[in-house]
Amino acid sequence: MKIDKCRASGSTDLLPFLDLGVTPLADALVRPEDLDKPEPRFPLNLVFCPESALVQITEDVPEDQLFDGNYLYFSSFSDVVLKHSREHALALIEERKLDGNSLVVELASNDGYLLKNFVEVDIPVLGIDPSSEPAAAANAIDVPTLVEFFGEDMADRLVATGPKADVIIANNVFAHIPDINDFTAGMKTLLADDGVIHIENPYVRDLIEHCEFDTIYHEHFYYHSCTSIDRQMRKHGLFLNHVEYFPTLHGGTLRWHCGHNDEPSETVREYLAAERAAGMDTFAYYEAFADRVAGVKRDLHELLTDLRAQGKTIAAYGAAAKGATLINFVGIGTDLVDFVVDRNTHKHGLHMPGTHQVVKDVSALVDEMPDYVLLLAWNFKDEIMAQQAEYLSRGGKFIVPVPTPQIVE
Ligand code: DWN
């Protein structure tokens, strides 16, 4: 269903600036027996709202279609993410003096990849995630997880029967919720008076400046800036108080620290001033993006077509959601890329949405030695190229698609 007003501000002044076509759901890998069936497809367009300063997609895909029983994203398949998460947990334990009387709640807690670090030192936690398979994996490692979509109603039920949260962690979820106001109101209700909320999401500035258009897909409703976060928090009596930047995580990620009290650190003033200076609170900053995306699409398709014309073989690495956006928007079918490899065993034997390359174990790279591998999970380039040293030593080459297609050896 197409929105006619901003999901955050309610404004009808929505300014379109990117159209990625009508695409299948990025995490909806296809089972072999379903290859001949039509896949649900939805328009994938971006608009900017001057009132909320929020970039967002125009299509509301029902949440249960996005994060239902066959949502196969497991955070624990990345060593980088596991290390980043452990460091985050240890810093929180130290800074907030967390102990057996504390409560840490993670919204979209996936497979327990983060909360397990608190469980290990007997700090009470609660995971909340609507996707049953990752939640089952979390419960299997003693991370108590409720399989539900979080919102104000759930927050009311939780505080009626238990303590408020000293820490709320919302990593890669504040972009994923169709009703951002209900979700924010729920955090306001659930947070203890002196508690802290840590929200982590890719930074829209990196998306634009590094042309990371493939990170746009239907489960990412929003593409946040410090300005949009600051405005959204204030709307609900919360305040943005600190900003941390992780330039190599998911293509550039910010961690926003929020709370009930308005006590901003210098980082907040610096980021808001830099975004104002760059014009990120205006449409002008976004309107030329589509031309750059079209350039990457043209250059990448030409590169792959030329390599195939030379008789080269090409595979891809990472059955990632961003990979689905890239191969569908650029038009990378099995005529160009034969198969995709991925460490996530839950994805093996399934097929990429729309283009239907089969997903194999990463061992297929050394076994079959394709001449080139399109790195769909480019955000883990260093981790993956180190892991695939054998493939590289035998002459294999990677192609990194963004910000501009590059062959790396
Ligand atoms: O917001 C989201 C981000 C954080 O993760 C979710 N909505 C969905 C998901 O997006 P994605 O699938 O584009 O994320 P990743 O983490 O970039 O996907 C990487 C893919 O590559 C996964 O399928 C796992 C795989 N992988 C691998 O095969 N070998 C990852 C690493 C690090 C590896 O070494």
GROMACS .gro file of C-alpha atoms and ligand atoms in nm:
model
  443
    1MET     CA    1   0.000   0.000   0.000
    2LYS     CA    2   0.145   0.338  -0.102
    3ILE     CA    3   0.173   0.598   0.173
    4ASP     CA    4   0.031   0.946   0.115
    5LYS     CA    5   0.189   1.109   0.420
    6CYS     CA    6   0.513   1.088   0.616
    7ARG     CA    7   0.508   0.798   0.862
    8ALA     CA    8   0.673   1.019   1.127
    9SER     CA    9   0.532   1.371   1.082
   10GLY     CA   10   0.205   1.303   0.897
   11SER     CA   11   0.303   1.565   0.638
   12THR     CA   12   0.174   1.511   0.284
   13ASP     CA   13   0.470   1.702   0.141
   14LEU     CA   14   0.662   1.393   0.025
   15LEU     CA   15   0.929   1.464  -0.237
   16PRO     CA   16   1.027   1.165  -0.459
   17PHE     CA   17   1.391   1.125  -0.565
   18LEU     CA   18   1.463   0.759  -0.647
   19ASP     CA   19   1.272   0.481  -0.826
   20LEU     CA   20   1.430   0.132  -0.809
   21GLY     CA   21   1.140  -0.033  -0.990
   22VAL     CA   22   0.899  -0.304  -0.872
   23THR     CA   23   1.109  -0.564  -0.691
   24PRO     CA   24   1.067  -0.888  -0.492
   25LEU     CA   25   1.118  -0.882  -0.113
   26ALA     CA   26   1.493  -0.878  -0.053
   27ASP     CA   27   1.503  -1.150   0.213
   28ALA     CA   28   1.241  -1.372   0.046
   29LEU     CA   29   1.475  -1.640  -0.085
   30VAL     CA   30   1.291  -1.885  -0.311
   31ARG     CA   31   1.258  -2.259  -0.246
   32PRO     CA   32   1.333  -2.483  -0.547
   33GLU     CA   33   0.973  -2.603  -0.562
   34ASP     CA   34   0.850  -2.244  -0.584
   35LEU     CA   35   1.073  -2.125  -0.870
   36ASP     CA   36   0.788  -2.130  -1.122
   37LYS     CA   37   0.549  -1.946  -0.892
   38PRO     CA   38   0.507  -1.566  -0.912
   39GLU     CA   39   0.693  -1.379  -0.635
   40PRO     CA   40   0.525  -1.087  -0.455
   41ARG     CA   41   0.673  -0.764  -0.594
   42PHE     CA   42   0.630  -0.410  -0.469
   43PRO     CA   43   0.738  -0.062  -0.587
   44LEU     CA   44   1.070   0.044  -0.433
   45ASN     CA   45   1.085   0.424  -0.432
   46LEU     CA   46   1.236   0.682  -0.196
   47VAL     CA   47   1.083   1.012  -0.086
   48PHE     CA   48   1.204   1.290   0.145
   49CYS     CA   49   0.986   1.466   0.404
   50PRO     CA   50   1.108   1.820   0.484
   51GLU     CA   51   0.913   1.828   0.814
   52SER     CA   52   1.067   1.512   0.967
   53ALA     CA   53   1.384   1.528   0.750
   54LEU     CA   54   1.321   1.156   0.703
   55VAL     CA   55   1.403   0.960   0.386
   56GLN     CA   56   1.161   0.672   0.351
   57ILE     CA   57   1.017   0.422   0.101
   58THR     CA   58   0.667   0.478  -0.032
   59GLU     CA   59   0.536   0.122  -0.002
   60ASP     CA   60   0.402  -0.024   0.323
   61VAL     CA   61   0.462  -0.399   0.291
   62PRO     CA   62   0.276  -0.582   0.572
   63GLU     CA   63   0.520  -0.658   0.857
   64ASP     CA   64   0.425  -1.028   0.868
   65GLN     CA   65   0.523  -1.061   0.500
   66LEU     CA   66   0.864  -0.911   0.578
   67PHE     CA   67   0.953  -1.077   0.907
   68ASP     CA   68   0.746  -1.393   0.909
   69GLY     CA   69   0.841  -1.753   0.979
   70ASN     CA   70   1.090  -1.777   0.695
   71TYR     CA   71   1.296  -1.466   0.772
   72LEU     CA   72   1.646  -1.615   0.747
   73TYR     CA   73   1.874  -1.331   0.857
   74PHE     CA   74   2.093  -1.447   1.148
   75SER     CA   75   2.330  -1.182   1.287
   76SER     CA   76   2.574  -1.444   1.414
   77PHE     CA   77   2.708  -1.528   1.070
   78SER     CA   78   2.937  -1.227   1.083
   79ASP     CA   79   3.244  -1.230   1.307
   80VAL     CA   80   3.264  -0.851   1.268
   81VAL     CA   81   2.907  -0.809   1.398
   82LEU     CA   82   2.973  -1.046   1.689
   83LYS     CA   83   3.288  -0.853   1.788
   84HIS     CA   84   3.114  -0.516   1.753
   85SER     CA   85   2.822  -0.640   1.964
   86ARG     CA   86   3.041  -0.781   2.240
   87GLU     CA   87   3.231  -0.452   2.265
   88HIS     CA   88   2.899  -0.269   2.283
   89ALA     CA   89   2.769  -0.490   2.564
   90LEU     CA   90   3.090  -0.467   2.771
   91ALA     CA   91   3.093  -0.087   2.735
   92LEU     CA   92   2.730  -0.064   2.852
   93ILE     CA   93   2.796  -0.292   3.153
   94GLU     CA   94   3.084  -0.068   3.256
   95GLU     CA   95   2.928   0.272   3.182
   96ARG     CA   96   2.585   0.195   3.326
   97LYS     CA   97   2.719  -0.017   3.617
   98LEU     CA   98   2.476  -0.294   3.518
   99ASP     CA   99   2.427  -0.587   3.757
  100GLY     CA  100   2.175  -0.849   3.867
  101ASN     CA  101   1.923  -0.576   3.950
  102SER     CA  102   1.935  -0.425   3.599
  103LEU     CA  103   1.725  -0.506   3.294
  104VAL     CA  104   1.852  -0.488   2.935
  105VAL     CA  105   1.589  -0.516   2.662
  106GLU     CA  106   1.680  -0.558   2.295
  107LEU     CA  107   1.421  -0.483   2.029
  108ALA     CA  108   1.475  -0.707   1.724
  109SER     CA  109   1.715  -0.925   1.921
  110ASN     CA  110   1.751  -1.180   1.637
  111ASP     CA  111   1.945  -1.494   1.743
  112GLY     CA  112   2.074  -1.361   2.074
  113TYR     CA  113   2.400  -1.244   1.916
  114LEU     CA  114   2.417  -0.941   2.149
  115LEU     CA  115   2.214  -1.022   2.461
  116LYS     CA  116   2.416  -1.339   2.522
  117ASN     CA  117   2.699  -1.113   2.639
  118PHE     CA  118   2.481  -0.989   2.926
  119VAL     CA  119   2.346  -1.337   3.007
  120GLU     CA  120   2.706  -1.459   3.048
  121VAL     CA  121   2.750  -1.225   3.347
  122ASP     CA  122   2.402  -1.279   3.494
  123ILE     CA  123   2.254  -0.946   3.393
  124PRO     CA  124   1.879  -0.989   3.333
  125VAL     CA  125   1.777  -0.947   2.968
  126LEU     CA  126   1.471  -0.969   2.749
  127GLY     CA  127   1.482  -1.019   2.373
  128ILE     CA  128   1.190  -0.920   2.153
  129ASP     CA  129   1.181  -1.034   1.790
  130PRO     CA  130   0.892  -1.123   1.557
  131SER     CA  131   1.092  -1.372   1.350
  132SER     CA  132   1.043  -1.719   1.492
  133GLU     CA  133   1.358  -1.891   1.361
  134PRO     CA  134   1.618  -1.643   1.493
  135ALA     CA  135   1.414  -1.615   1.817
  136ALA     CA  136   1.423  -1.993   1.858
  137ALA     CA  137   1.802  -1.983   1.818
  138ALA     CA  138   1.817  -1.716   2.091
  139ASN     CA  139   1.601  -1.914   2.332
  140ALA     CA  140   1.820  -2.218   2.263
  141ILE     CA  141   2.119  -2.029   2.410
  142ASP     CA  142   1.920  -1.908   2.713
  143VAL     CA  143   1.845  -1.560   2.585
  144PRO     CA  144   1.477  -1.521   2.685
  145THR     CA  145   1.303  -1.395   2.371
  146LEU     CA  146   0.941  -1.304   2.304
  147VAL     CA  147   0.824  -1.357   1.945
  148GLU     CA  148   0.629  -1.036   1.892
  149PHE     CA  149   0.635  -0.702   1.712
  150PHE     CA  150   0.727  -0.433   1.968
  151GLY     CA  151   0.512  -0.123   2.014
  152GLU     CA  152   0.333   0.089   2.271
  153ASP     CA  153   0.081  -0.183   2.358
  154MET     CA  154   0.353  -0.436   2.429
  155ALA     CA  155   0.546  -0.179   2.635
  156ASP     CA  156   0.235  -0.111   2.845
  157ARG     CA  157   0.195  -0.485   2.911
  158LEU     CA  158   0.561  -0.525   3.004
  159VAL     CA  159   0.573  -0.235   3.255
  160ALA     CA  160   0.240  -0.343   3.406
  161THR     CA  161   0.394  -0.676   3.509
  162GLY     CA  162   0.765  -0.603   3.548
  163PRO     CA  163   1.046  -0.348   3.578
  164LYS     CA  164   1.125  -0.075   3.328
  165ALA     CA  165   1.440  -0.116   3.121
  166ASP     CA  166   1.769   0.039   3.230
  167VAL     CA  167   1.895  -0.013   2.875
  168ILE     CA  168   1.696  -0.048   2.553
  169ILE     CA  169   1.898  -0.158   2.252
  170ALA     CA  170   1.749  -0.115   1.905
  171ASN     CA  171   2.007  -0.224   1.647
  172ASN     CA  172   1.895  -0.235   1.283
  173VAL     CA  173   1.528  -0.209   1.371
  174PHE     CA  174   1.450   0.165   1.388
  175ALA     CA  175   1.457   0.158   1.010
  176HIS     CA  176   1.235  -0.152   0.991
  177ILE     CA  177   0.905  -0.055   1.153
  178PRO     CA  178   0.611   0.082   0.955
  179ASP     CA  179   0.471   0.273   1.256
  180ILE     CA  180   0.774   0.462   1.388
  181ASN     CA  181   0.558   0.668   1.626
  182ASP     CA  182   0.408   0.361   1.795
  183PHE     CA  183   0.757   0.210   1.827
  184THR     CA  184   0.907   0.532   1.969
  185ALA     CA  185   0.618   0.573   2.214
  186GLY     CA  186   0.679   0.214   2.326
  187MET     CA  187   1.044   0.292   2.400
  188LYS     CA  188   0.939   0.602   2.598
  189THR     CA  189   0.706   0.386   2.810
  190LEU     CA  190   0.951   0.102   2.865
  191LEU     CA  191   1.258   0.311   2.954
  192ALA     CA  192   1.344   0.365   3.322
  193ASP     CA  193   1.374   0.729   3.434
  194ASP     CA  194   1.756   0.721   3.429
  195GLY     CA  195   1.775   0.465   3.149
  196VAL     CA  196   1.938   0.490   2.807
  197ILE     CA  197   1.827   0.388   2.460
  198HIS     CA  198   2.092   0.289   2.205
  199ILE     CA  199   1.965   0.297   1.846
  200GLU     CA  200   2.200   0.174   1.576
  201ASN     CA  201   2.133   0.203   1.200
  202PRO     CA  202   2.319   0.273   0.877
  203TYR     CA  203   2.371   0.647   0.823
  204VAL     CA  204   2.180   0.802   0.532
  205ARG     CA  205   2.478   1.031   0.466
  206ASP     CA  206   2.695   0.727   0.378
  207LEU     CA  207   2.413   0.584   0.165
  208ILE     CA  208   2.407   0.899  -0.045
  209GLU     CA  209   2.778   0.980  -0.049
  210HIS     CA  210   2.894   0.620  -0.117
  211CYS     CA  211   2.601   0.541  -0.348
  212GLU     CA  212   2.487   0.249  -0.131
  213PHE     CA  213   2.151   0.225  -0.310
  214ASP     CA  214   2.144  -0.154  -0.261
  215THR     CA  215   2.079  -0.101   0.111
  216ILE     CA  216   1.735   0.019   0.006
  217TYR     CA  217   1.475  -0.257   0.032
  218HIS     CA  218   1.122  -0.298   0.165
  219GLU     CA  219   1.220  -0.399   0.520
  220HIS     CA  220   1.411  -0.069   0.547
  221PHE     CA  221   1.125   0.178   0.571
  222TYR     CA  222   1.353   0.466   0.681
  223TYR     CA  223   1.705   0.599   0.615
  224HIS     CA  224   1.802   0.803   0.920
  225SER     CA  225   2.010   1.113   0.987
  226CYS     CA  226   2.087   1.274   1.322
  227THR     CA  227   1.838   1.544   1.227
  228SER     CA  228   1.556   1.294   1.169
  229ILE     CA  229   1.640   1.106   1.490
  230ASP     CA  230   1.656   1.429   1.693
  231ARG     CA  231   1.316   1.540   1.560
  232GLN     CA  232   1.156   1.198   1.611
  233MET     CA  233   1.278   1.170   1.970
  234ARG     CA  234   1.163   1.522   2.066
  235LYS     CA  235   0.819   1.440   1.923
  236HIS     CA  236   0.789   1.178   2.199
  237GLY     CA  237   0.953   1.355   2.494
  238LEU     CA  238   1.285   1.179   2.437
  239PHE     CA  239   1.617   1.342   2.352
  240LEU     CA  240   1.920   1.261   2.136
  241ASN     CA  241   2.216   1.295   2.373
  242HIS     CA  242   2.517   1.135   2.203
  243VAL     CA  243   2.630   1.004   1.864
  244GLU     CA  244   2.891   0.737   1.783
  245TYR     CA  245   3.007   0.659   1.427
  246PHE     CA  246   3.123   0.320   1.295
  247PRO     CA  247   3.241   0.391   0.938
  248THR     CA  248   3.297   0.030   0.830
  249LEU     CA  249   2.987  -0.133   0.981
  250HIS     CA  250   2.716  -0.201   0.722
  251GLY     CA  251   2.860   0.071   0.500
  252GLY     CA  252   2.863   0.335   0.774
  253THR     CA  253   2.654   0.312   1.093
  254LEU     CA  254   2.561   0.559   1.365
  255ARG     CA  255   2.470   0.470   1.723
  256TRP     CA  256   2.234   0.727   1.872
  257HIS     CA  257   2.214   0.749   2.255
  258CYS     CA  258   1.872   0.876   2.369
  259GLY     CA  259   1.695   0.928   2.700
  260HIS     CA  260   1.422   1.108   2.895
  261ASN     CA  261   1.646   1.405   2.973
  262ASP     CA  262   1.779   1.672   2.733
  263GLU     CA  263   2.154   1.654   2.801
  264PRO     CA  264   2.330   1.651   2.461
  265SER     CA  265   2.705   1.593   2.430
  266GLU     CA  266   2.916   1.797   2.186
  267THR     CA  267   2.876   1.518   1.928
  268VAL     CA  268   2.507   1.600   1.888
  269ARG     CA  269   2.575   1.965   1.817
  270GLU     CA  270   2.855   1.872   1.576
  271TYR     CA  271   2.647   1.625   1.375
  272LEU     CA  272   2.340   1.847   1.358
  273ALA     CA  273   2.552   2.142   1.246
  274ALA     CA  274   2.733   1.932   0.983
  275GLU     CA  275   2.404   1.798   0.847
  276ARG     CA  276   2.260   2.149   0.829
  277ALA     CA  277   2.574   2.269   0.646
  278ALA     CA  278   2.544   1.978   0.399
  279GLY     CA  279   2.176   2.056   0.345
  280MET     CA  280   2.062   1.712   0.463
  281ASP     CA  281   1.745   1.870   0.602
  282THR     CA  282   1.656   1.984   0.248
  283PHE     CA  283   1.545   1.806  -0.069
  284ALA     CA  284   1.839   1.949  -0.267
  285TYR     CA  285   2.078   1.709  -0.091
  286TYR     CA  286   1.893   1.403  -0.228
  287GLU     CA  287   1.752   1.500  -0.567
  288ALA     CA  288   2.062   1.424  -0.779
  289PHE     CA  289   2.111   1.078  -0.624
  290ALA     CA  290   1.914   0.892  -0.892
  291ASP     CA  291   2.158   0.997  -1.166
  292ARG     CA  292   2.452   0.851  -0.973
  293VAL     CA  293   2.263   0.528  -0.910
  294ALA     CA  294   2.185   0.501  -1.282
  295GLY     CA  295   2.558   0.538  -1.351
  296VAL     CA  296   2.651   0.251  -1.121
  297LYS     CA  297   2.380   0.034  -1.276
  298ARG     CA  298   2.514   0.103  -1.627
  299ASP     CA  299   2.881   0.056  -1.538
  300LEU     CA  300   2.827  -0.265  -1.339
  301HIS     CA  301   2.608  -0.426  -1.606
  302GLU     CA  302   2.862  -0.333  -1.874
  303LEU     CA  303   3.152  -0.476  -1.671
  304LEU     CA  304   2.978  -0.809  -1.610
  305THR     CA  305   2.859  -0.832  -1.972
  306ASP     CA  306   3.212  -0.764  -2.103
  307LEU     CA  307   3.364  -1.028  -1.873
  308ARG     CA  308   3.111  -1.288  -1.986
  309ALA     CA  309   3.178  -1.192  -2.351
  310GLN     CA  310   3.545  -1.272  -2.280
  311GLY     CA  311   3.436  -1.619  -2.167
  312LYS     CA  312   3.487  -1.547  -1.798
  313THR     CA  313   3.280  -1.718  -1.530
  314ILE     CA  314   3.119  -1.509  -1.254
  315ALA     CA  315   2.963  -1.603  -0.919
  316ALA     CA  316   2.854  -1.383  -0.627
  317TYR     CA  317   2.922  -1.379  -0.254
  318GLY     CA  318   2.651  -1.299   0.003
  319ALA     CA  319   2.283  -1.390  -0.033
  320ALA     CA  320   2.227  -1.058   0.138
  321ALA     CA  321   1.913  -0.846   0.128
  322LYS     CA  322   2.124  -0.569  -0.029
  323GLY     CA  323   2.237  -0.826  -0.285
  324ALA     CA  324   1.878  -0.889  -0.390
  325THR     CA  325   1.819  -0.517  -0.448
  326LEU     CA  326   2.140  -0.489  -0.650
  327ILE     CA  327   2.090  -0.787  -0.881
  328ASN     CA  328   1.725  -0.709  -0.945
  329PHE     CA  329   1.771  -0.337  -1.008
  330VAL     CA  330   2.085  -0.380  -1.224
  331GLY     CA  331   1.938  -0.683  -1.405
  332ILE     CA  332   2.197  -0.944  -1.310
  333GLY     CA  333   2.042  -1.277  -1.404
  334THR     CA  334   2.193  -1.624  -1.434
  335ASP     CA  335   2.316  -1.513  -1.777
  336LEU     CA  336   2.574  -1.300  -1.592
  337VAL     CA  337   2.613  -1.458  -1.246
  338ASP     CA  338   2.584  -1.836  -1.215
  339PHE     CA  339   2.538  -1.887  -0.840
  340VAL     CA  340   2.572  -1.715  -0.503
  341VAL     CA  341   2.763  -1.841  -0.197
  342ASP     CA  342   2.684  -1.768   0.166
  343ARG     CA  343   2.794  -1.888   0.511
  344ASN     CA  344   2.440  -1.889   0.641
  345THR     CA  345   2.343  -2.257   0.619
  346HIS     CA  346   1.973  -2.165   0.641
  347LYS     CA  347   2.005  -2.008   0.293
  348HIS     CA  348   2.176  -2.304   0.119
  349GLY     CA  349   1.975  -2.463  -0.163
  350LEU     CA  350   1.741  -2.165  -0.183
  351HIS     CA  351   1.740  -1.919  -0.472
  352MET     CA  352   1.789  -1.540  -0.491
  353PRO     CA  353   1.467  -1.340  -0.510
  354GLY     CA  354   1.374  -1.245  -0.867
  355THR     CA  355   1.688  -1.367  -1.049
  356HIS     CA  356   1.694  -1.718  -0.895
  357GLN     CA  357   2.066  -1.790  -0.868
  358VAL     CA  358   2.104  -2.088  -0.633
  359VAL     CA  359   2.275  -2.026  -0.296
  360LYS     CA  360   2.566  -2.260  -0.218
  361ASP     CA  361   2.814  -2.299   0.066
  362VAL     CA  362   3.117  -2.070   0.045
  363SER     CA  363   3.338  -2.376  -0.026
  364ALA     CA  364   3.201  -2.367  -0.382
  365LEU     CA  365   3.436  -2.078  -0.464
  366VAL     CA  366   3.753  -2.288  -0.426
  367ASP     CA  367   3.578  -2.601  -0.557
  368GLU     CA  368   3.447  -2.436  -0.877
  369MET     CA  369   3.693  -2.143  -0.906
  370PRO     CA  370   3.477  -1.889  -1.092
  371ASP     CA  371   3.705  -1.624  -1.250
  372TYR     CA  372   3.523  -1.341  -1.070
  373VAL     CA  373   3.300  -1.308  -0.763
  374LEU     CA  374   3.060  -1.016  -0.733
  375LEU     CA  375   3.075  -0.915  -0.367
  376LEU     CA  376   2.709  -0.854  -0.279
  377ALA     CA  377   2.805  -0.838   0.091
  378TRP     CA  378   3.060  -0.563   0.023
  379ASN     CA  379   3.007  -0.427   0.374
  380PHE     CA  380   3.209  -0.726   0.498
  381LYS     CA  381   3.477  -0.698   0.227
  382ASP     CA  382   3.779  -0.726   0.458
  383GLU     CA  383   3.632  -1.014   0.660
  384ILE     CA  384   3.528  -1.206   0.348
  385MET     CA  385   3.847  -1.149   0.145
  386ALA     CA  386   4.055  -1.265   0.442
  387GLN     CA  387   3.834  -1.572   0.470
  388GLN     CA  388   3.868  -1.639   0.095
  389ALA     CA  389   4.249  -1.608   0.080
  390GLU     CA  390   4.270  -1.952  -0.087
  391TYR     CA  391   4.033  -1.847  -0.368
  392LEU     CA  392   4.236  -1.529  -0.419
  393SER     CA  393   4.570  -1.714  -0.408
  394ARG     CA  394   4.448  -1.934  -0.692
  395GLY     CA  395   4.383  -1.628  -0.908
  396GLY     CA  396   4.025  -1.552  -0.816
  397LYS     CA  397   3.912  -1.189  -0.825
  398PHE     CA  398   3.635  -0.999  -0.645
  399ILE     CA  399   3.418  -0.723  -0.790
  400VAL     CA  400   3.304  -0.461  -0.537
  401PRO     CA  401   2.990  -0.294  -0.682
  402VAL     CA  402   2.966   0.033  -0.487
  403PRO     CA  403   3.044   0.325  -0.470
  404THR     CA  404   3.166   0.243  -0.824
  405PRO     CA  405   3.232  -0.108  -0.965
  406GLN     CA  406   3.593  -0.208  -0.889
  407ILE     CA  407   3.786  -0.532  -0.945
  408VAL     CA  408   3.995  -0.619  -0.638
  409GLU     CA  409   4.247  -0.908  -0.613
  410DWN     O1  410   1.916  -0.440   0.850
  410DWN     C1  411   1.954  -0.552   0.816
  410DWN     C2  412   2.098  -0.580   0.796
  410DWN     C3  413   2.171  -0.542   0.922
  410DWN     O2  414   2.116  -0.715   0.774
  410DWN     C4  415   1.856  -0.659   0.793
  410DWN     N1  416   1.733  -0.594   0.754
  410DWN     C5  417   1.892  -0.757   0.687
  410DWN     C6  418   2.036  -0.773   0.672
  410DWN     O3  419   2.073  -0.712   0.550
  410DWN     P1  420   2.178  -0.788   0.461
  410DWN     O4  421   2.129  -0.929   0.438
  410DWN     O5  422   2.213  -0.705   0.343
  410DWN     O6  423   2.295  -0.791   0.567
  410DWN     P2  424   2.434  -0.848   0.566
  410DWN     O7  425   2.466  -0.877   0.709
  410DWN     O8  426   2.524  -0.758   0.493
  410DWN     O9  427   2.427  -0.988   0.486
  410DWN     C7  428   2.549  -1.053   0.472
  410DWN     C8  429   2.521  -1.187   0.410
  410DWN    O10  430   2.649  -1.245   0.386
  410DWN     C9  431   2.448  -1.278   0.507
  410DWN    O11  432   2.365  -1.367   0.434
  410DWN    C10  433   2.560  -1.356   0.572
  410DWN    C11  434   2.663  -1.363   0.464
  410DWN     N2  435   2.801  -1.368   0.510
  410DWN    C12  436   2.880  -1.470   0.461
  410DWN    O12  437   2.833  -1.552   0.383
  410DWN     N3  438   3.009  -1.477   0.500
  410DWN    C13  439   2.850  -1.272   0.595
  410DWN    C14  440   2.983  -1.279   0.633
  410DWN    C15  441   3.041  -1.176   0.725
  410DWN    C16  442   3.065  -1.386   0.585
  410DWN    O13  443   3.184  -1.398   0.618
   0.00000   0.00000   0.00000
